JSON list of C-alpha atoms in Angstrom, two decimals:
[
{"chain": "A", "resi": 446, "resn": "MET", "atom": "CA", "xyz": [-7.56, 41.43, 2.84]},
{"chain": "A", "resi": 447, "resn": "THR", "atom": "CA", "xyz": [-5.93, 42.12, -0.75]},
{"chain": "A", "resi": 448, "resn": "SER", "atom": "CA", "xyz": [-6.02, 39.40, -3.92]},
{"chain": "A", "resi": 449, "resn": "SER", "atom": "CA", "xyz": [-2.31, 38.72, -3.39]},
{"chain": "A", "resi": 450, "resn": "VAL", "atom": "CA", "xyz": [-2.36, 37.65, 0.08]},
{"chain": "A", "resi": 451, "resn": "ARG", "atom": "CA", "xyz": [-5.50, 35.72, -0.79]},
{"chain": "A", "resi": 452, "resn": "ARG", "atom": "CA", "xyz": [-3.52, 33.84, -3.15]},
{"chain": "A", "resi": 453, "resn": "LYS", "atom": "CA", "xyz": [-0.65, 33.35, -1.06]},
{"chain": "A", "resi": 454, "resn": "LEU", "atom": "CA", "xyz": [-2.78, 31.84, 1.65]},
{"chain": "A", "resi": 455, "resn": "ALA", "atom": "CA", "xyz": [-4.65, 29.52, -0.71]},
{"chain": "A", "resi": 456, "resn": "VAL", "atom": "CA", "xyz": [-1.56, 28.17, -2.15]},
{"chain": "A", "resi": 457, "resn": "LEU", "atom": "CA", "xyz": [0.08, 27.60, 1.53]},
{"chain": "A", "resi": 458, "resn": "PRO", "atom": "CA", "xyz": [-1.90, 24.30, 2.06]},
{"chain": "A", "resi": 459, "resn": "LEU", "atom": "CA", "xyz": [-0.90, 22.62, -1.18]},
{"chain": "A", "resi": 460, "resn": "LEU", "atom": "CA", "xyz": [2.62, 23.37, 0.00]},
{"chain": "A", "resi": 461, "resn": "LEU", "atom": "CA", "xyz": [2.28, 21.75, 3.17]},
{"chain": "A", "resi": 462, "resn": "LEU", "atom": "CA", "xyz": [0.82, 18.45, 1.77]},
{"chain": "A", "resi": 463, "resn": "PRO", "atom": "CA", "xyz": [3.62, 16.51, 1.30]},
{"chain": "A", "resi": 464, "resn": "LEU", "atom": "CA", "xyz": [4.77, 17.11, 5.00]},
{"chain": "A", "resi": 465, "resn": "GLY", "atom": "CA", "xyz": [1.56, 15.21, 5.95]},
{"chain": "A", "resi": 466, "resn": "GLY", "atom": "CA", "xyz": [2.76, 12.06, 4.70]},
{"chain": "A", "resi": 467, "resn": "LEU", "atom": "CA", "xyz": [6.17, 12.58, 6.46]},
{"chain": "A", "resi": 468, "resn": "ALA", "atom": "CA", "xyz": [4.55, 13.13, 9.36]},
{"chain": "A", "resi": 469, "resn": "ALA", "atom": "CA", "xyz": [2.29, 10.23, 9.29]},
{"chain": "A", "resi": 470, "resn": "CYS", "atom": "CA", "xyz": [4.99, 7.73, 9.24]},
{"chain": "A", "resi": 471, "resn": "GLY", "atom": "CA", "xyz": [6.40, 6.37, 12.50]},
{"chain": "A", "resi": 472, "resn": "GLY", "atom": "CA", "xyz": [6.30, 2.97, 14.36]},
{"chain": "A", "resi": 473, "resn": "GLU", "atom": "CA", "xyz": [7.47, 0.94, 17.12]},
{"chain": "A", "resi": 474, "resn": "ASN", "atom": "CA", "xyz": [10.83, -0.96, 16.58]},
{"chain": "A", "resi": 475, "resn": "SER", "atom": "CA", "xyz": [11.31, 0.44, 13.27]},
{"chain": "A", "resi": 476, "resn": "LYS", "atom": "CA", "xyz": [13.01, 3.05, 11.45]},
{"chain": "A", "resi": 477, "resn": "THR", "atom": "CA", "xyz": [11.00, 4.77, 8.78]},
{"chain": "A", "resi": 478, "resn": "ASP", "atom": "CA", "xyz": [12.28, 7.03, 5.94]},
{"chain": "A", "resi": 479, "resn": "CYS", "atom": "CA", "xyz": [9.43, 8.80, 3.76]},
{"chain": "A", "resi": 480, "resn": "ASN", "atom": "CA", "xyz": [8.77, 11.09, 1.31]},
{"chain": "A", "resi": 481, "resn": "ALA", "atom": "CA", "xyz": [5.41, 12.03, -0.57]},
{"chain": "A", "resi": 482, "resn": "ASN", "atom": "CA", "xyz": [5.27, 8.52, -2.34]},
{"chain": "A", "resi": 483, "resn": "SER", "atom": "CA", "xyz": [7.50, 6.02, -0.62]},
{"chain": "A", "resi": 484, "resn": "CYS", "atom": "CA", "xyz": [8.83, 5.04, 2.90]},
{"chain": "A", "resi": 485, "resn": "THR", "atom": "CA", "xyz": [11.21, 2.72, 3.32]},
{"chain": "A", "resi": 486, "resn": "VAL", "atom": "CA", "xyz": [10.66, 0.83, 6.70]},
{"chain": "A", "resi": 487, "resn": "THR", "atom": "CA", "xyz": [13.86, -1.04, 8.69]},
{"chain": "A", "resi": 488, "resn": "PHE", "atom": "CA", "xyz": [11.84, -3.69, 10.90]},
{"chain": "A", "resi": 489, "resn": "ASP", "atom": "CA", "xyz": [13.96, -4.86, 14.02]},
{"chain": "A", "resi": 490, "resn": "ARG", "atom": "CA", "xyz": [13.89, -8.77, 14.17]},
{"chain": "A", "resi": 491, "resn": "GLY", "atom": "CA", "xyz": [12.85, -10.71, 17.30]},
{"chain": "A", "resi": 492, "resn": "VAL", "atom": "CA", "xyz": [10.68, -8.28, 18.58]},
{"chain": "A", "resi": 493, "resn": "ASP", "atom": "CA", "xyz": [6.67, -7.10, 17.72]},
{"chain": "A", "resi": 494, "resn": "ALA", "atom": "CA", "xyz": [7.68, -4.36, 15.00]},
{"chain": "A", "resi": 495, "resn": "SER", "atom": "CA", "xyz": [5.35, -2.27, 12.94]},
{"chain": "A", "resi": 496, "resn": "ALA", "atom": "CA", "xyz": [5.18, 0.90, 11.21]},
{"chain": "A", "resi": 497, "resn": "SER", "atom": "CA", "xyz": [2.52, 3.46, 9.93]},
{"chain": "A", "resi": 498, "resn": "VAL", "atom": "CA", "xyz": [3.15, 4.04, 6.25]},
{"chain": "A", "resi": 499, "resn": "LEU", "atom": "CA", "xyz": [1.67, 6.48, 4.61]},
{"chain": "A", "resi": 500, "resn": "GLY", "atom": "CA", "xyz": [-1.31, 6.50, 6.79]},
{"chain": "A", "resi": 501, "resn": "VAL", "atom": "CA", "xyz": [-1.71, 2.43, 6.60]},
{"chain": "A", "resi": 502, "resn": "LYS", "atom": "CA", "xyz": [-0.44, 0.02, 9.56]},
{"chain": "A", "resi": 503, "resn": "ALA", "atom": "CA", "xyz": [2.70, -2.20, 8.58]},
{"chain": "A", "resi": 504, "resn": "GLU", "atom": "CA", "xyz": [3.79, -5.27, 10.59]},
{"chain": "A", "resi": 505, "resn": "LEU", "atom": "CA", "xyz": [6.58, -7.68, 10.45]},
{"chain": "A", "resi": 506, "resn": "VAL", "atom": "CA", "xyz": [5.04, -11.05, 11.00]},
{"chain": "A", "resi": 507, "resn": "SER", "atom": "CA", "xyz": [7.90, -13.47, 10.20]},
{"chain": "A", "resi": 508, "resn": "VAL", "atom": "CA", "xyz": [10.89, -14.12, 8.41]},
{"chain": "A", "resi": 509, "resn": "GLN", "atom": "CA", "xyz": [12.02, -17.30, 6.56]},
{"chain": "A", "resi": 510, "resn": "GLY", "atom": "CA", "xyz": [15.27, -17.18, 5.09]},
{"chain": "A", "resi": 511, "resn": "ASN", "atom": "CA", "xyz": [14.90, -14.20, 2.56]},
{"chain": "A", "resi": 512, "resn": "THR", "atom": "CA", "xyz": [11.20, -14.54, 2.18]},
{"chain": "A", "resi": 513, "resn": "VAL", "atom": "CA", "xyz": [9.30, -12.16, 4.64]},
{"chain": "A", "resi": 514, "resn": "THR", "atom": "CA", "xyz": [5.47, -11.96, 5.76]},
{"chain": "A", "resi": 515, "resn": "LEU", "atom": "CA", "xyz": [4.11, -8.67, 6.68]},
{"chain": "A", "resi": 516, "resn": "LYS", "atom": "CA", "xyz": [0.49, -7.72, 7.70]},
{"chain": "A", "resi": 517, "resn": "ILE", "atom": "CA", "xyz": [-0.64, -4.47, 5.53]},
{"chain": "A", "resi": 518, "resn": "ALA", "atom": "CA", "xyz": [-4.27, -3.17, 7.08]},
{"chain": "A", "resi": 519, "resn": "GLY", "atom": "CA", "xyz": [-4.68, -6.57, 8.19]},
{"chain": "A", "resi": 520, "resn": "GLN", "atom": "CA", "xyz": [-4.15, -8.10, 4.98]},
{"chain": "A", "resi": 521, "resn": "THR", "atom": "CA", "xyz": [-1.41, -10.76, 5.07]},
{"chain": "A", "resi": 522, "resn": "VAL", "atom": "CA", "xyz": [1.72, -10.69, 2.21]},
{"chain": "A", "resi": 523, "resn": "THR", "atom": "CA", "xyz": [4.59, -12.66, 1.77]},
{"chain": "A", "resi": 524, "resn": "VAL", "atom": "CA", "xyz": [7.42, -10.84, -0.13]},
{"chain": "A", "resi": 525, "resn": "PRO", "atom": "CA", "xyz": [10.76, -12.81, -1.34]},
{"chain": "A", "resi": 526, "resn": "ARG", "atom": "CA", "xyz": [14.00, -10.65, -1.12]},
{"chain": "A", "resi": 527, "resn": "GLY", "atom": "CA", "xyz": [14.62, -9.10, -4.48]},
{"chain": "A", "resi": 528, "resn": "ASP", "atom": "CA", "xyz": [10.74, -9.73, -5.71]},
{"chain": "A", "resi": 529, "resn": "GLY", "atom": "CA", "xyz": [7.27, -7.16, -5.49]},
{"chain": "A", "resi": 530, "resn": "GLU", "atom": "CA", "xyz": [4.14, -7.55, -4.37]},
{"chain": "A", "resi": 531, "resn": "GLN", "atom": "CA", "xyz": [0.77, -5.51, -3.95]},
{"chain": "A", "resi": 532, "resn": "ALA", "atom": "CA", "xyz": [-1.22, -4.92, -1.22]},
{"chain": "A", "resi": 533, "resn": "GLU", "atom": "CA", "xyz": [-3.38, -2.15, 0.08]},
{"chain": "A", "resi": 534, "resn": "GLY", "atom": "CA", "xyz": [-2.65, 0.14, -2.90]},
{"chain": "A", "resi": 535, "resn": "PHE", "atom": "CA", "xyz": [1.04, -0.52, -2.49]},
{"chain": "A", "resi": 536, "resn": "ASP", "atom": "CA", "xyz": [3.79, -1.98, -4.32]},
{"chain": "A", "resi": 537, "resn": "ILE", "atom": "CA", "xyz": [6.23, -3.62, -1.83]},
{"chain": "A", "resi": 538, "resn": "SER", "atom": "CA", "xyz": [9.46, -5.08, -2.12]},
{"chain": "A", "resi": 539, "resn": "VAL", "atom": "CA", "xyz": [11.92, -6.69, 0.47]},
{"chain": "A", "resi": 540, "resn": "GLN", "atom": "CA", "xyz": [15.30, -4.82, -0.03]},
{"chain": "A", "resi": 541, "resn": "SER", "atom": "CA", "xyz": [17.36, -6.63, 2.63]},
{"chain": "A", "resi": 542, "resn": "VAL", "atom": "CA", "xyz": [17.30, -9.29, 5.25]},
{"chain": "A", "resi": 543, "resn": "ASN", "atom": "CA", "xyz": [19.98, -9.83, 7.99]},
{"chain": "A", "resi": 544, "resn": "LYS", "atom": "CA", "xyz": [19.66, -11.15, 11.41]},
{"chain": "A", "resi": 545, "resn": "ASP", "atom": "CA", "xyz": [19.15, -7.94, 13.22]},
{"chain": "A", "resi": 546, "resn": "ASN", "atom": "CA", "xyz": [16.83, -5.99, 10.70]},
{"chain": "A", "resi": 547, "resn": "VAL", "atom": "CA", "xyz": [14.17, -6.52, 7.65]},
{"chain": "A", "resi": 548, "resn": "VAL", "atom": "CA", "xyz": [14.43, -3.24, 4.72]},
{"chain": "A", "resi": 549, "resn": "VAL", "atom": "CA", "xyz": [11.22, -3.18, 3.04]},
{"chain": "A", "resi": 550, "resn": "LYS", "atom": "CA", "xyz": [10.18, -0.40, 0.68]},
{"chain": "A", "resi": 551, "resn": "PHE", "atom": "CA", "xyz": [6.50, 0.75, -0.02]},
{"chain": "A", "resi": 552, "resn": "SER", "atom": "CA", "xyz": [5.50, 2.52, -2.91]},
{"chain": "A", "resi": 553, "resn": "HIS", "atom": "CA", "xyz": [2.18, 4.04, -4.04]},
{"chain": "A", "resi": 554, "resn": "SER", "atom": "CA", "xyz": [0.62, 1.68, -6.69]},
{"chain": "A", "resi": 555, "resn": "GLY", "atom": "CA", "xyz": [0.39, 3.36, -10.28]}
]
């Protein structure tokens, strides 16, 4: 094997790394839009809704007005719409709340 081929093979895992984060997103009664550093999740209301966010389970627990309670990897966090909180290494912000769904953005802290 030539050194050129070895170099290309060595770089391949680094090029595929961002795709691993994309594949790690998904859920039940939710839609996810993820990149390597963040995920925006649209949780359906009125049903058990959860998503895998960059390898961590996030669940919609309740909504009171514009305040959303989530469970992130077992830790309960309450986030008012427009504000942010931190949990399990994520910055969490509620983007919108309506009668049908809740949109939450998860970004890596730091």
